[in-house]
PDB file of C-alpha atoms in Angstrom:
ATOM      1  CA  UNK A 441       0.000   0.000   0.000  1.00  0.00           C
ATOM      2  CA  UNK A 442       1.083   3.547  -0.971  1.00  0.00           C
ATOM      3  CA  UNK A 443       0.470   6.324   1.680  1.00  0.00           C
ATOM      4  CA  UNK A 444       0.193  10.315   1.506  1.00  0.00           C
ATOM      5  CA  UNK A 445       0.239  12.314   4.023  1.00  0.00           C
ATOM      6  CA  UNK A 446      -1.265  15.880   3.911  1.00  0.00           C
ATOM      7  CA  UNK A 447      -2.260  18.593   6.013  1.00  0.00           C
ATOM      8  CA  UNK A 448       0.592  19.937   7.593  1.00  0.00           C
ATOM      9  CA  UNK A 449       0.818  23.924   7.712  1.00  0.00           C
ATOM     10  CA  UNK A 450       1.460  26.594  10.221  1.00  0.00           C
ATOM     11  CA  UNK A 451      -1.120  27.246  13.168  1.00  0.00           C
ATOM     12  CA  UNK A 452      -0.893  29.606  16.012  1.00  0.00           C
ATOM     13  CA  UNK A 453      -0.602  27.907  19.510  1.00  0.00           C
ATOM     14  CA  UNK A 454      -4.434  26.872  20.927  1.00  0.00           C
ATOM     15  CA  UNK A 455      -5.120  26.165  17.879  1.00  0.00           C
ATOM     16  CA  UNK A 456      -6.133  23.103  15.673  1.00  0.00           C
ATOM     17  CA  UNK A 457      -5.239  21.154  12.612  1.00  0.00           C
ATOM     18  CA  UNK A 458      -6.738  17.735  10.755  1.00  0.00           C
ATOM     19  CA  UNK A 459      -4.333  15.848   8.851  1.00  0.00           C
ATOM     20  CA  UNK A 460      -5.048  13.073   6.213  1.00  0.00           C
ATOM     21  CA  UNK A 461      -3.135   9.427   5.564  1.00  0.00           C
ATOM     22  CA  UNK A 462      -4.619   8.489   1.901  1.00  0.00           C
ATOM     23  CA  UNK A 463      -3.708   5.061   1.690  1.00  0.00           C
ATOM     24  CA  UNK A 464      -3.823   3.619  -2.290  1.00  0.00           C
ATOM     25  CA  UNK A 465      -3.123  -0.108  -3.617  1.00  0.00           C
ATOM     26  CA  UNK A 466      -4.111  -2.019  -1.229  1.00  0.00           C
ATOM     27  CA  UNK A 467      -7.370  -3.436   1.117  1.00  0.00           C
ATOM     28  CA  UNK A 468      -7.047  -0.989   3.410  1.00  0.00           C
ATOM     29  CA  UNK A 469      -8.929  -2.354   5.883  1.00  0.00           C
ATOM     30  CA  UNK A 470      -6.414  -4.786   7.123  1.00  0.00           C
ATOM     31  CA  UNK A 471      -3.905  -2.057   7.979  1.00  0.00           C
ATOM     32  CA  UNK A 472      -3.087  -0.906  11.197  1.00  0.00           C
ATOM     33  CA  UNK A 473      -2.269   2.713  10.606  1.00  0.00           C
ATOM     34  CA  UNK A 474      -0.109   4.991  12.829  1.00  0.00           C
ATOM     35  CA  UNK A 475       0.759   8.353  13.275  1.00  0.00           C
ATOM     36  CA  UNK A 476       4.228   9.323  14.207  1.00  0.00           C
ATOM     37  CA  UNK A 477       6.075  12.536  14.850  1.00  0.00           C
ATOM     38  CA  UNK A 478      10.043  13.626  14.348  1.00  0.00           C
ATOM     39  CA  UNK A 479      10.872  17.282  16.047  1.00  0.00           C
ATOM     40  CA  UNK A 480      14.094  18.607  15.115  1.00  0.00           C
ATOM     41  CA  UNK A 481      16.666  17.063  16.566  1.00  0.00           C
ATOM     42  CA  UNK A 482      14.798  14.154  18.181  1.00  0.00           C
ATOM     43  CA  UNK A 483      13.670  10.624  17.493  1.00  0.00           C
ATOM     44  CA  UNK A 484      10.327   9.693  15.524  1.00  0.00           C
ATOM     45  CA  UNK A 485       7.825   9.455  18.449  1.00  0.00           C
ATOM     46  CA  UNK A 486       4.217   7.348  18.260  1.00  0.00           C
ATOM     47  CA  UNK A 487       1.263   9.428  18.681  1.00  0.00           C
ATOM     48  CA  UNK A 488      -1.948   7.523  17.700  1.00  0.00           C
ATOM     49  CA  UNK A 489      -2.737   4.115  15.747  1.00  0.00           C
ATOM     50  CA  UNK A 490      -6.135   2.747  14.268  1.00  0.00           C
ATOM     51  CA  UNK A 491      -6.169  -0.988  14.384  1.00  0.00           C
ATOM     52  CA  UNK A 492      -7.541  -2.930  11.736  1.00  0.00           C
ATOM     53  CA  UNK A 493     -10.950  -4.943  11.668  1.00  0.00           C
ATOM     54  CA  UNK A 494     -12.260  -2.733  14.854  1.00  0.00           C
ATOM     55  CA  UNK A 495     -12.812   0.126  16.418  1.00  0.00           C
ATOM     56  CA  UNK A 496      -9.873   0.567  18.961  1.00  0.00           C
ATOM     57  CA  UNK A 497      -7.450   3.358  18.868  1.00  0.00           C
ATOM     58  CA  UNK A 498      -4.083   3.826  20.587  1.00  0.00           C
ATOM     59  CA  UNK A 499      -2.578   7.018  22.094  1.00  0.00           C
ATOM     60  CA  UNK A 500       0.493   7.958  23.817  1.00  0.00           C
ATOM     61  CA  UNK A 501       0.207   9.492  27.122  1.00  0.00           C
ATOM     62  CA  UNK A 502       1.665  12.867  25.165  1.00  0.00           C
ATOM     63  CA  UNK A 503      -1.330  13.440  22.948  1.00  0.00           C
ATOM     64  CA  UNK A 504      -4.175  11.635  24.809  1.00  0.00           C
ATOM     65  CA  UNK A 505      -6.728  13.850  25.185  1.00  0.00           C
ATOM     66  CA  UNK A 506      -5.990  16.549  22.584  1.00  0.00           C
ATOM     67  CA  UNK A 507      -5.542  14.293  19.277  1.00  0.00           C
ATOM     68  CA  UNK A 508      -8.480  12.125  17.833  1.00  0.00           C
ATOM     69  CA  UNK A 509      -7.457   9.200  15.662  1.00  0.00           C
ATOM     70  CA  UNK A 510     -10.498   8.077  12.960  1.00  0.00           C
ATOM     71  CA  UNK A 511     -10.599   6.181   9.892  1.00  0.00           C
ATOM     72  CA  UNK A 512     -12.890   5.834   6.997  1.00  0.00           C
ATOM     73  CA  UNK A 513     -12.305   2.533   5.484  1.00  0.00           C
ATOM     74  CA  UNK A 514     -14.254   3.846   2.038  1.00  0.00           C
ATOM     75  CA  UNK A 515     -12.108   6.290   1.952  1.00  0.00           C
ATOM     76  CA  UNK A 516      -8.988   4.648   2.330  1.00  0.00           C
ATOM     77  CA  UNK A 517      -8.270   7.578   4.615  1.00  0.00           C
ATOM     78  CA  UNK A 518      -6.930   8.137   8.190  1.00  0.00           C
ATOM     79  CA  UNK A 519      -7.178  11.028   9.783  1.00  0.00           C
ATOM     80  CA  UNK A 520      -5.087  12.962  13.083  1.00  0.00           C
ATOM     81  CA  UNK A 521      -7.022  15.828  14.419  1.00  0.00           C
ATOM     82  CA  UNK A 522      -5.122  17.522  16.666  1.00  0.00           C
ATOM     83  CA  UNK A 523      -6.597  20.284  19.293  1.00  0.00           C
ATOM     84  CA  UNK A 524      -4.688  22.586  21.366  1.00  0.00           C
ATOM     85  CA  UNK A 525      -1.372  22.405  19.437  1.00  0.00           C
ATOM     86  CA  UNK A 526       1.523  23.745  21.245  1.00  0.00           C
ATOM     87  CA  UNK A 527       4.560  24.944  19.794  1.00  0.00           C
ATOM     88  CA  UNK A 528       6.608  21.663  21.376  1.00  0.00           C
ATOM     89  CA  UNK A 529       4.192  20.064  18.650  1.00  0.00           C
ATOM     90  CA  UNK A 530       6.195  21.614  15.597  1.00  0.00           C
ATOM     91  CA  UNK A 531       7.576  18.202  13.234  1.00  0.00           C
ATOM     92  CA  UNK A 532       7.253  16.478  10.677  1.00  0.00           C
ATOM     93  CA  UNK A 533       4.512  14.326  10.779  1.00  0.00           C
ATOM     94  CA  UNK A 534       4.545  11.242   9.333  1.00  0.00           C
ATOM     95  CA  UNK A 535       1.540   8.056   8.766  1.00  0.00           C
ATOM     96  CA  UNK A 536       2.419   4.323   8.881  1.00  0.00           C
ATOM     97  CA  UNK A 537       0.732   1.136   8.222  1.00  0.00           C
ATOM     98  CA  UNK A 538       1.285  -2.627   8.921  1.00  0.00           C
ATOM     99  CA  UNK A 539      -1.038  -5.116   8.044  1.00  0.00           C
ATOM    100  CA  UNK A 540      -2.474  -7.544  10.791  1.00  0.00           C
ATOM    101  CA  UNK A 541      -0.343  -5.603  13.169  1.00  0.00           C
ATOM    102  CA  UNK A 542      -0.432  -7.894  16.818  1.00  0.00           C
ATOM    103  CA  UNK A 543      -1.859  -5.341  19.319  1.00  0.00           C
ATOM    104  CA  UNK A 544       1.276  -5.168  21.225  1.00  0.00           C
ATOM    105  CA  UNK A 545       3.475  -3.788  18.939  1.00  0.00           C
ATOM    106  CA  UNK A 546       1.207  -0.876  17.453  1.00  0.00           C
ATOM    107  CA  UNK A 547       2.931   1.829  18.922  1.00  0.00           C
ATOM    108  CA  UNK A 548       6.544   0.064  17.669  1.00  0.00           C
ATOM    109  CA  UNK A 549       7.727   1.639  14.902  1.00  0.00           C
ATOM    110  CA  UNK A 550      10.221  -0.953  13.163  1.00  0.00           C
ATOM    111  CA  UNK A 551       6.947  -3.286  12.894  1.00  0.00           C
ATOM    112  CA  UNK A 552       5.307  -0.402  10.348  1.00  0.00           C
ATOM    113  CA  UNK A 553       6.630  -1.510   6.790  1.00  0.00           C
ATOM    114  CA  UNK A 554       4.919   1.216   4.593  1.00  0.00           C
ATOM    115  CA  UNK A 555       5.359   4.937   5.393  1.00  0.00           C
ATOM    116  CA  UNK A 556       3.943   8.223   3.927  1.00  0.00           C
ATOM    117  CA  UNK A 557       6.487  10.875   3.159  1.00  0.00           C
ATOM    118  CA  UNK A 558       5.415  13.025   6.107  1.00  0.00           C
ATOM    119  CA  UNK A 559       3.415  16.571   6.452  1.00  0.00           C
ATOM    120  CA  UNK A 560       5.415  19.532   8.515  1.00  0.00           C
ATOM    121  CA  UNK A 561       3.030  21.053  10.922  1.00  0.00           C
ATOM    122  CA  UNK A 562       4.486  24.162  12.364  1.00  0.00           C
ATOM    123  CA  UNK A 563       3.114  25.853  15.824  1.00  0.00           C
ATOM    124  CA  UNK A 564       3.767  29.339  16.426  1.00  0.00           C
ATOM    125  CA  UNK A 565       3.970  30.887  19.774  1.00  0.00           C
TER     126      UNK A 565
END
């Protein structure tokens, strides 16, 4: 499966963005699909994942609470919105997908084998 990330842009702090994950070439429903982060500087970091076949979502403790993870399977489309953004949330955002991910490993980034090329959200202060 090919992935696209979009969305990214500058937003003053308090305020919110929605990015995208278009996923193409594949049955998308059998995808886990992530959401990571890279700030300057710092290591990719797991936000949110969708797991395949259900419902559930997945958030680190950093963005619980102020970023929604949803999926439209019709769409082929994942979504991130994020509310409240801080400047501390300024990267490069980046979507992931594994198919028939084990539930213990979503928020494990080396088990993700297809990427997006990643959307810069910028937070100004």
């Amino acid at each position: 499966v090919q992935l696209q990330a979009s969305g990214g842009g500058t937003v003053q702090a308090g305020g919110s963005r929605k990015l995208s994950c278009l996923g193409s070439g594949g049955a998308f429903n059998i995808y886990t699909v992530a959401w990571f982060r890279q700030a300057p500087g710092k290591d990719r970091e797991f936000l949110a994942a969708s797991r395949y076949g259900t419902s559930a979502t997945y958030y680190s403790d950093s963005v619980k609470g102020r970023f929604t993870i949803s999926r439209d399977n019709a769409k082929n489309t994942v979504y991130l919105q994020m509310d409240n953004l801080q400047p501390e949330d300024t990267a490069v955002y980046y979507c992931a997908a594994a198919s028939f991910l084990n539930d213990n490993y979503y928020y494990v980034e080396r088990y993700y084998n297809f990427w997006g090329q990643g959307t810069l959200v910028t937070v100004s202060s």
